[in-house]
mmCIF file of C-alpha atoms in Angstrom:
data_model
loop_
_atom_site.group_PDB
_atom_site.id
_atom_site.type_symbol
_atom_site.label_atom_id
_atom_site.label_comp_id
_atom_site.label_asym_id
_atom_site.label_seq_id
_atom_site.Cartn_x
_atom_site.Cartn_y
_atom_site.Cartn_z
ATOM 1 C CA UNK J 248 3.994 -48.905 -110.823
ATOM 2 C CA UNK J 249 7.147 -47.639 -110.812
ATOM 3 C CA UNK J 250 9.209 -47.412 -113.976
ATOM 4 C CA UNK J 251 13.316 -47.184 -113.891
ATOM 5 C CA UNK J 252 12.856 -44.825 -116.997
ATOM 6 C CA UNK J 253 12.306 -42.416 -114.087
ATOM 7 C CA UNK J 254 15.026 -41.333 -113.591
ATOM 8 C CA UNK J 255 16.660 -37.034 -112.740
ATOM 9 C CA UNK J 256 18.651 -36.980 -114.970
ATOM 10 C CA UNK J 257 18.738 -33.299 -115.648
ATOM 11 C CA UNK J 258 20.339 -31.405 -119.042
ATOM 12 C CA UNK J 259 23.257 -29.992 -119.040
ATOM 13 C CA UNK J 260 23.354 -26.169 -118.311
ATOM 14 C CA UNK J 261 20.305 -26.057 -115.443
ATOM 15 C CA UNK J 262 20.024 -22.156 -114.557
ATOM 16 C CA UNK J 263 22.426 -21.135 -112.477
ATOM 17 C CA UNK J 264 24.400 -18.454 -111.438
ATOM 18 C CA UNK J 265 27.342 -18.405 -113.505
ATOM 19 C CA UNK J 266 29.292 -22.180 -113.913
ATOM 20 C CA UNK J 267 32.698 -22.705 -112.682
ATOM 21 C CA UNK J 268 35.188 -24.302 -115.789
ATOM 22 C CA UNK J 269 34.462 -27.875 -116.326
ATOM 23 C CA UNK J 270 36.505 -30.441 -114.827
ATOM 24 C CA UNK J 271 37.284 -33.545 -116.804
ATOM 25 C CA UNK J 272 37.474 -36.790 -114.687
ATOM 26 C CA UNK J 273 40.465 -37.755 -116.420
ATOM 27 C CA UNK J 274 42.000 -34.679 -115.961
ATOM 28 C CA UNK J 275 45.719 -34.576 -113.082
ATOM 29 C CA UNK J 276 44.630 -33.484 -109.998
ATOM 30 C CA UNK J 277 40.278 -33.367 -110.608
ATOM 31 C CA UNK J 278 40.213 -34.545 -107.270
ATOM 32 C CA UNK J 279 42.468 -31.822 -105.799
ATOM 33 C CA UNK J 280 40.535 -28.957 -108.077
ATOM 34 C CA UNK J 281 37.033 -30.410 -107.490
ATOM 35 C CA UNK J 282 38.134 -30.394 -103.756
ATOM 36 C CA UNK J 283 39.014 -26.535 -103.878
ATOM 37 C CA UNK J 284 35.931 -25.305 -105.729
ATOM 38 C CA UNK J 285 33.862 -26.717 -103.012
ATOM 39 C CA UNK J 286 35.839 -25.730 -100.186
ATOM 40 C CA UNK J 287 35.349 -22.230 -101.446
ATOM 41 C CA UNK J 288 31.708 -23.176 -102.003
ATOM 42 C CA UNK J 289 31.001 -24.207 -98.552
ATOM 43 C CA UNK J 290 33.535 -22.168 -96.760
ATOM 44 C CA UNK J 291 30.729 -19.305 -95.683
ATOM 45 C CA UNK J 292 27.637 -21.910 -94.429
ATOM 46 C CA UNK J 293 31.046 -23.858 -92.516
ATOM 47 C CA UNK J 294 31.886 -21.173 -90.698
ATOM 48 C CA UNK J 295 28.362 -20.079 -89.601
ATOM 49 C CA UNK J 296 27.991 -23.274 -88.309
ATOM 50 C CA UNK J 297 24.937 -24.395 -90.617
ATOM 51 C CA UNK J 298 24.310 -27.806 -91.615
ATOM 52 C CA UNK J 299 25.525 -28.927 -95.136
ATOM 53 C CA UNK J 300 23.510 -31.473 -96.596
ATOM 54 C CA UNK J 301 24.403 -33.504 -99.656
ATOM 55 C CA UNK J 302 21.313 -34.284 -101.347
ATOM 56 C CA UNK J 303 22.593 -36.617 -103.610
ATOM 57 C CA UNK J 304 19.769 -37.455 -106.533
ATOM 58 C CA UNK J 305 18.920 -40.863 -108.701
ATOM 59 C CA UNK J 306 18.087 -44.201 -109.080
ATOM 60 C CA UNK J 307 20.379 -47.232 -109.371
ATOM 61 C CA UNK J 308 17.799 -48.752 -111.531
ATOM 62 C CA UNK J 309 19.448 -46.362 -114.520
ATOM 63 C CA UNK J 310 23.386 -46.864 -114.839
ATOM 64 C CA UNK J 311 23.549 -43.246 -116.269
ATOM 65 C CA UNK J 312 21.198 -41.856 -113.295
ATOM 66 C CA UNK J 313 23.397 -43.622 -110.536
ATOM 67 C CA UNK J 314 25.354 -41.253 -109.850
ATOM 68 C CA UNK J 315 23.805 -39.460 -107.437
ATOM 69 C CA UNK J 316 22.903 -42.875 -105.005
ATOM 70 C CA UNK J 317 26.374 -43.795 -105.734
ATOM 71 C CA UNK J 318 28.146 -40.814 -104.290
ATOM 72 C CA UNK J 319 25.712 -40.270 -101.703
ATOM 73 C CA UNK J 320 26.650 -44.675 -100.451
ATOM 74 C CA UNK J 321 30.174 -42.773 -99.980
ATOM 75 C CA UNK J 322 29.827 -39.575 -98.916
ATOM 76 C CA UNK J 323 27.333 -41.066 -96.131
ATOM 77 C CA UNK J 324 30.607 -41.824 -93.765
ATOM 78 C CA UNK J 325 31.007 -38.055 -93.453
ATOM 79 C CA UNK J 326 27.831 -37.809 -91.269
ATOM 80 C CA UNK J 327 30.328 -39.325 -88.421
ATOM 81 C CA UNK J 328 32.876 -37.823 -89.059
ATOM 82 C CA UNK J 329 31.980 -34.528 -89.003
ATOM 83 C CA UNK J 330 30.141 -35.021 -85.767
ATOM 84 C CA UNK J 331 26.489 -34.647 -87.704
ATOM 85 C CA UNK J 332 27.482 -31.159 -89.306
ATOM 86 C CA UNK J 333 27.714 -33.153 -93.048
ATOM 87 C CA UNK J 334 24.479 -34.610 -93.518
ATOM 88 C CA UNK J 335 23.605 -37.128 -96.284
ATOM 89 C CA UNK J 336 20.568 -37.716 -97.866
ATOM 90 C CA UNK J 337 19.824 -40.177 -101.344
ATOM 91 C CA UNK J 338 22.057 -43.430 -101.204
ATOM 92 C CA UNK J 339 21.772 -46.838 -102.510
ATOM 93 C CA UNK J 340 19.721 -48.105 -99.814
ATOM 94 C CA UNK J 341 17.569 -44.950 -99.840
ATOM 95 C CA UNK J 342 17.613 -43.229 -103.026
ATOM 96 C CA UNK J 343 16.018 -39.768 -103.765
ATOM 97 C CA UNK J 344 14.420 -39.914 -107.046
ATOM 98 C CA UNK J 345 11.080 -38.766 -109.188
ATOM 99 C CA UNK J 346 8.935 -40.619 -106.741
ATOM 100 C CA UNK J 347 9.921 -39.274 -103.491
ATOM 101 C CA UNK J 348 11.655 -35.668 -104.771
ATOM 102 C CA UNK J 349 8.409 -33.548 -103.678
ATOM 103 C CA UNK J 350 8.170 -34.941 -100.038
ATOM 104 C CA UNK J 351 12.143 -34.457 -99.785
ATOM 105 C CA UNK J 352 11.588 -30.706 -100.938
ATOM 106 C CA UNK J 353 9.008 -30.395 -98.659
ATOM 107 C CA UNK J 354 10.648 -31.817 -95.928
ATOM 108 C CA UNK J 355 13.308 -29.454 -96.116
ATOM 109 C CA UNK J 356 11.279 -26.300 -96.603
ATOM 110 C CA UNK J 357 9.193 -26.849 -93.643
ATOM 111 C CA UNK J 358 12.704 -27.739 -91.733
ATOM 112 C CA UNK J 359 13.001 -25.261 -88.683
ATOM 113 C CA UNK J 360 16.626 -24.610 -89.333
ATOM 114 C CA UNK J 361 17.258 -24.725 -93.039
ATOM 115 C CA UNK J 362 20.548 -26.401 -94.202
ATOM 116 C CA UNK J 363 22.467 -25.603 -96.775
ATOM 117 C CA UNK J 364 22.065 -27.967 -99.830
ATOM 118 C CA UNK J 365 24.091 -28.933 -101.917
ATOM 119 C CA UNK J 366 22.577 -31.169 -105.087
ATOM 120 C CA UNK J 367 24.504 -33.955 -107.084
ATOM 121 C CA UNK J 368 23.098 -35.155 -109.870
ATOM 122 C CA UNK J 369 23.769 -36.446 -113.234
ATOM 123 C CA UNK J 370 23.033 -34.743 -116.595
ATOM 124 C CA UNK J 371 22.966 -35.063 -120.250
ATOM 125 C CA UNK J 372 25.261 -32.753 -123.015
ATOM 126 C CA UNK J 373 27.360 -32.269 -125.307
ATOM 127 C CA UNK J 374 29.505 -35.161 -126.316
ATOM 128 C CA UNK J 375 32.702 -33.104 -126.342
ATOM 129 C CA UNK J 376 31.785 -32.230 -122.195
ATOM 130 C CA UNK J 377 30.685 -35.860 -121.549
ATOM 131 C CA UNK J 378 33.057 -37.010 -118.429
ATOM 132 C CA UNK J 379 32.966 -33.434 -117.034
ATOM 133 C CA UNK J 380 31.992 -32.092 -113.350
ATOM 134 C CA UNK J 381 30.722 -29.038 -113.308
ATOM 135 C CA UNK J 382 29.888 -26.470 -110.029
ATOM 136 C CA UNK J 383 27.131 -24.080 -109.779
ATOM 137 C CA UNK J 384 24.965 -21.710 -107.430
ATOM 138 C CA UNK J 385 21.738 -21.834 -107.576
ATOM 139 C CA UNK J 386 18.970 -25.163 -107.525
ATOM 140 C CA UNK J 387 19.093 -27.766 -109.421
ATOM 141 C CA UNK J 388 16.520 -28.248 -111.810
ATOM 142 C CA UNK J 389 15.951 -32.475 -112.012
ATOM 143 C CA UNK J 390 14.223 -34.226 -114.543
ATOM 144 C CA UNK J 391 15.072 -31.463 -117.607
ATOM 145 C CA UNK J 392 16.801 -33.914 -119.407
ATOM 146 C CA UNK J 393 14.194 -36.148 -119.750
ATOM 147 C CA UNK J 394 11.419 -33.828 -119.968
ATOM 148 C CA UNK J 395 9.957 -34.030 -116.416
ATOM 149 C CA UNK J 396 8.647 -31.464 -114.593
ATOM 150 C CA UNK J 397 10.127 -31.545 -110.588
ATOM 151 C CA UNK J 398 10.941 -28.639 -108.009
ATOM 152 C CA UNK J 399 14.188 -27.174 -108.310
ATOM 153 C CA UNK J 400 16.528 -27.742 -105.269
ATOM 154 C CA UNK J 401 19.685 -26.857 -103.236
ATOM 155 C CA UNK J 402 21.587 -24.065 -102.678
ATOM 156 C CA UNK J 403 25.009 -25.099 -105.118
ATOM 157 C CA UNK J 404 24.487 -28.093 -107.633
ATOM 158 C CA UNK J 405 27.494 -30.541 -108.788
ATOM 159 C CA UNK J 406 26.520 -32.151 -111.937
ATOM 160 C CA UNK J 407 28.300 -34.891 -114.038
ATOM 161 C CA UNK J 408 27.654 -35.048 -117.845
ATOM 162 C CA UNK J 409 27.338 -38.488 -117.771
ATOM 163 C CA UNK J 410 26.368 -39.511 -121.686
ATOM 164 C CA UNK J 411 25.420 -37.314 -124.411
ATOM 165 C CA UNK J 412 21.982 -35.784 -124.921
ATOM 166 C CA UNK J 413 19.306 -34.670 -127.619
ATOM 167 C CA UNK J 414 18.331 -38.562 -128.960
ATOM 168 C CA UNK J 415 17.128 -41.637 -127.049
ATOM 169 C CA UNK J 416 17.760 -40.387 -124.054
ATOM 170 C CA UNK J 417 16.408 -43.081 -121.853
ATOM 171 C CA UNK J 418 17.735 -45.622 -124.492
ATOM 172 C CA UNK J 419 21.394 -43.358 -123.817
ATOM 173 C CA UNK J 420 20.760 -43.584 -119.760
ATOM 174 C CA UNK J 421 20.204 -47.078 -119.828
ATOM 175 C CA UNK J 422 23.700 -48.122 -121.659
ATOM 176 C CA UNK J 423 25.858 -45.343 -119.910
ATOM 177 C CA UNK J 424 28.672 -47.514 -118.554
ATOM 178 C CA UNK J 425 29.233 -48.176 -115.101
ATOM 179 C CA UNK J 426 32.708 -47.845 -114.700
ATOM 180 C CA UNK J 427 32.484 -44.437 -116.354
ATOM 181 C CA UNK J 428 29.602 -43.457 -113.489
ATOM 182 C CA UNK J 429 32.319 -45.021 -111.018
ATOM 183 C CA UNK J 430 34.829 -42.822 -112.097
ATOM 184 C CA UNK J 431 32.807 -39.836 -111.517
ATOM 185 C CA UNK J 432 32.003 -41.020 -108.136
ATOM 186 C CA UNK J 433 35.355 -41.378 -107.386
ATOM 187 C CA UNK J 434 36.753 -37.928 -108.531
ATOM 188 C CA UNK J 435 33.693 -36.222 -106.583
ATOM 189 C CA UNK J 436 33.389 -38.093 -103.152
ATOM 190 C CA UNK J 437 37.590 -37.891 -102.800
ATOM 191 C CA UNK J 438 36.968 -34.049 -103.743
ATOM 192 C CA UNK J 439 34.088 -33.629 -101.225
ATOM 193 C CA UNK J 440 36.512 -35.478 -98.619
ATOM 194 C CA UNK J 441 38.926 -32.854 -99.054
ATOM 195 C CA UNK J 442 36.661 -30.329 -98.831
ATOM 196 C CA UNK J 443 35.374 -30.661 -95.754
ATOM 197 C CA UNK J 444 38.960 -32.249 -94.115
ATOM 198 C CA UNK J 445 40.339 -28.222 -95.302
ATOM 199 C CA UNK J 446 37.693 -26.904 -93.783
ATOM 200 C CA UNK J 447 37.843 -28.732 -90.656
ATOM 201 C CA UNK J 448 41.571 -27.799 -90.532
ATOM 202 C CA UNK J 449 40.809 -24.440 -90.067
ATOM 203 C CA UNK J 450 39.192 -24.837 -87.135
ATOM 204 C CA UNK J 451 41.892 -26.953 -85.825
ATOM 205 C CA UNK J 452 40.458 -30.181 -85.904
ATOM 206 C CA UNK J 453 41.095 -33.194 -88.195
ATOM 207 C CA UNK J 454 38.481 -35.513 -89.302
ATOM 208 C CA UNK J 455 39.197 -38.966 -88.608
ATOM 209 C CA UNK J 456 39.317 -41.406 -91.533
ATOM 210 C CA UNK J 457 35.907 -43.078 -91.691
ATOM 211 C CA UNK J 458 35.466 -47.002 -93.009
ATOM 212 C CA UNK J 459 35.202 -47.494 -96.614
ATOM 213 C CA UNK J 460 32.110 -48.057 -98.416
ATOM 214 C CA UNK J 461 32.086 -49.353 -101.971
ATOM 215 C CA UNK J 462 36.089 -49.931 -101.389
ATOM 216 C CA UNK J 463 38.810 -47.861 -100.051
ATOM 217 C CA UNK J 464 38.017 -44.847 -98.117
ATOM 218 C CA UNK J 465 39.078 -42.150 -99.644
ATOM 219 C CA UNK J 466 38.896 -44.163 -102.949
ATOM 220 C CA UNK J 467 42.445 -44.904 -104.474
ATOM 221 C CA UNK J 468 43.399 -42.623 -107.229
ATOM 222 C CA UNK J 469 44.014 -44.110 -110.401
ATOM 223 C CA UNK J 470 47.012 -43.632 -112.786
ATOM 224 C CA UNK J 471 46.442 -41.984 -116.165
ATOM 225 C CA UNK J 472 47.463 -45.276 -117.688
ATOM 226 C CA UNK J 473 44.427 -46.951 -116.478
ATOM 227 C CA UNK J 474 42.244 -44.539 -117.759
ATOM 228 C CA UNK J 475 41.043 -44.762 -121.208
ATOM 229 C CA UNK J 476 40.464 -41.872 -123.467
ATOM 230 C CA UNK J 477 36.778 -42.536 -123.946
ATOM 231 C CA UNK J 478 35.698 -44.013 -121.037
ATOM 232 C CA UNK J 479 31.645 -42.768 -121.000
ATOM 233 C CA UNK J 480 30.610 -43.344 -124.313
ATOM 234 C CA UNK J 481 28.834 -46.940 -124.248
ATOM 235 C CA UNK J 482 30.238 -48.742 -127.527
ATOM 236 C CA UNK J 483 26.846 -48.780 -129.034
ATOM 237 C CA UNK J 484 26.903 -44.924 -129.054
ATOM 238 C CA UNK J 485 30.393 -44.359 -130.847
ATOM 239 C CA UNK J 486 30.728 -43.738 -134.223
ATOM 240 C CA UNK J 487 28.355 -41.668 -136.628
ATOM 241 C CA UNK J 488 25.652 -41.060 -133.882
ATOM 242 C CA UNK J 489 28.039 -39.234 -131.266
ATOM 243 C CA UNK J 490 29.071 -37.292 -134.316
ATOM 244 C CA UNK J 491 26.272 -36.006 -135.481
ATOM 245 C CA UNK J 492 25.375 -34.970 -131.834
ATOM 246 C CA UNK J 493 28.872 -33.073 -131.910
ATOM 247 C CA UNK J 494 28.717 -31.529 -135.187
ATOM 248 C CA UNK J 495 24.987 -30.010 -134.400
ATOM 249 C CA UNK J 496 23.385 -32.752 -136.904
ATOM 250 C CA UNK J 497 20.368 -34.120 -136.841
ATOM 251 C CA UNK J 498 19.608 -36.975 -134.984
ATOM 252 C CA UNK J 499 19.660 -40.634 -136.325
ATOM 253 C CA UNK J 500 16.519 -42.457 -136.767
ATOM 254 C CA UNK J 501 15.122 -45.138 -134.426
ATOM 255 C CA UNK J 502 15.614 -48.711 -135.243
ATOM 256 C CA UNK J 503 12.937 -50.729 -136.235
ATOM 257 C CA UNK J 504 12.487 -53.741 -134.221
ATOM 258 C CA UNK J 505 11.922 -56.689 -136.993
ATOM 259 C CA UNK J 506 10.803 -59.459 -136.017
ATOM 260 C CA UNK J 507 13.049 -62.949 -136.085
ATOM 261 C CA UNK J 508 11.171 -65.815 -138.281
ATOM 262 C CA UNK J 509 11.955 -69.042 -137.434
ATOM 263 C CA UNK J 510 13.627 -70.357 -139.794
ATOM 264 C CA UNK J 511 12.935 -73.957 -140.854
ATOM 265 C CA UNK J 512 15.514 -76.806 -142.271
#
């Protein structure tokens, strides 16, 4: 039976080949930066003409492990757009998680013309770095942050620190907040649009503007008054616990579960 404590979630600092700096969600202009790192990322498999795939891993059935199926609902218009050059792979509808990661891998290694993958995924860190994208060559290595043992893929890896790490980490995965996952989504499938809408450019082409899913296509940007300085932290994570994570501490205890006597008149 399947279990939604599956989920990819993978630790913050999977081997790679040297990390661009962190991006912070809230940050002016993540979109526009995110968007430039990757256009320099993809520029060389664009112009040979290979396929870019966005392999784009995790499970809604985890609010912190969305991220992946939730970027990959949005980046999905691209496939059209780009005239089948962008491919998508691990949405909402059909997610690419624990269960279904080896035959995916497989699938691609066995693929007569390899494309070049790219891997989004969610992670687990530091609480100062929580709300951060971060780009990297190299595979991905899922499932580290939860201590499960998958094949590494892709060929560059975007990953979002989506909660902090080292304690309860399915407990921490399971009350990530949404609309701190959304925000991520938005910063890194407006990014990946203008990515690949520079790179068309300079070929001469433009891409036209596919429908929206989940919303607005691109997704509106926000104004720095709506966002919130915390956003990620889940309220039942602030406080001593996060600090102690910061400050290199050790970890609070689990809470007993006590049982509730009824209690009689």
């Amino acid at each position: 039976m399947w279990s939604p404590l599956r989920s990819l979630v993978g630790w913050e600092g999977s081997r790679g080949q040297g990390p661009v700096p962190r991006i912070h969600v809230d940050e002016e202009e993540a979109e526009l930066r995110l968007g430039r790192v990757l256009r320099d990322c993809l520029a060389e498999p664009w112009r040979q003409k290979q396929e870019i795939l966005f392999l784009c891993i995790g499970t809604d059935r985890s609010t912190g492990d969305a991220l992946g199926p939730l970027a990959g609902s949005q980046l999905a218009a691209l496939e059209g757009a780009t005239g089948g050059r962008v491919r998508v792979q691990g949405t909402l509808d059909a997610p690419v998680h624990a269960s279904n990661l080896h035959e995916v891998v497989r699938t691609l290694r066995e693929a007569p013309e390899r494309p070049y993958v790219v891997a989004i995924d969610a992670c687990l860190g530091r609480a100062e770095n929580v709300g951060c994208l971060t780009v990297r060559p190299g595979p991905l290595l899922p499932g580290t942050g939860v201590n499960k043992t998958l094949p590494p893929v892709g060929d560059l890896q975007v990953l979002g620190v989506v909660n902090v790490g080292g304690f309860m980490e399915y407990f921490v995965l399971q009350n990530t907040r949404l609309s701190a996952v959304m925000r991520m989504v938005e910063v890194v499938s407006v990014a990946t649009w203008h990515a690949i809408s520079w790179l068309a450019a300079e070929e001469g082409f433009t891409l036209q503007r596919p429908p929206g899913l989940l919303g607005a296509w691109p997704l509106p940007f926000r104004s720095p008054r709506d966002r919130r300085s915390n956003p990620v932290l889940p309220e039942s994570l602030s406080g001593a616990a996060v600090t102690r994570v910061a400050d290199g501490g050790p970890p609070p205890p689990p809470r007993s579960r006590r049982s509730r006597k009824p209690q009689h008149p």
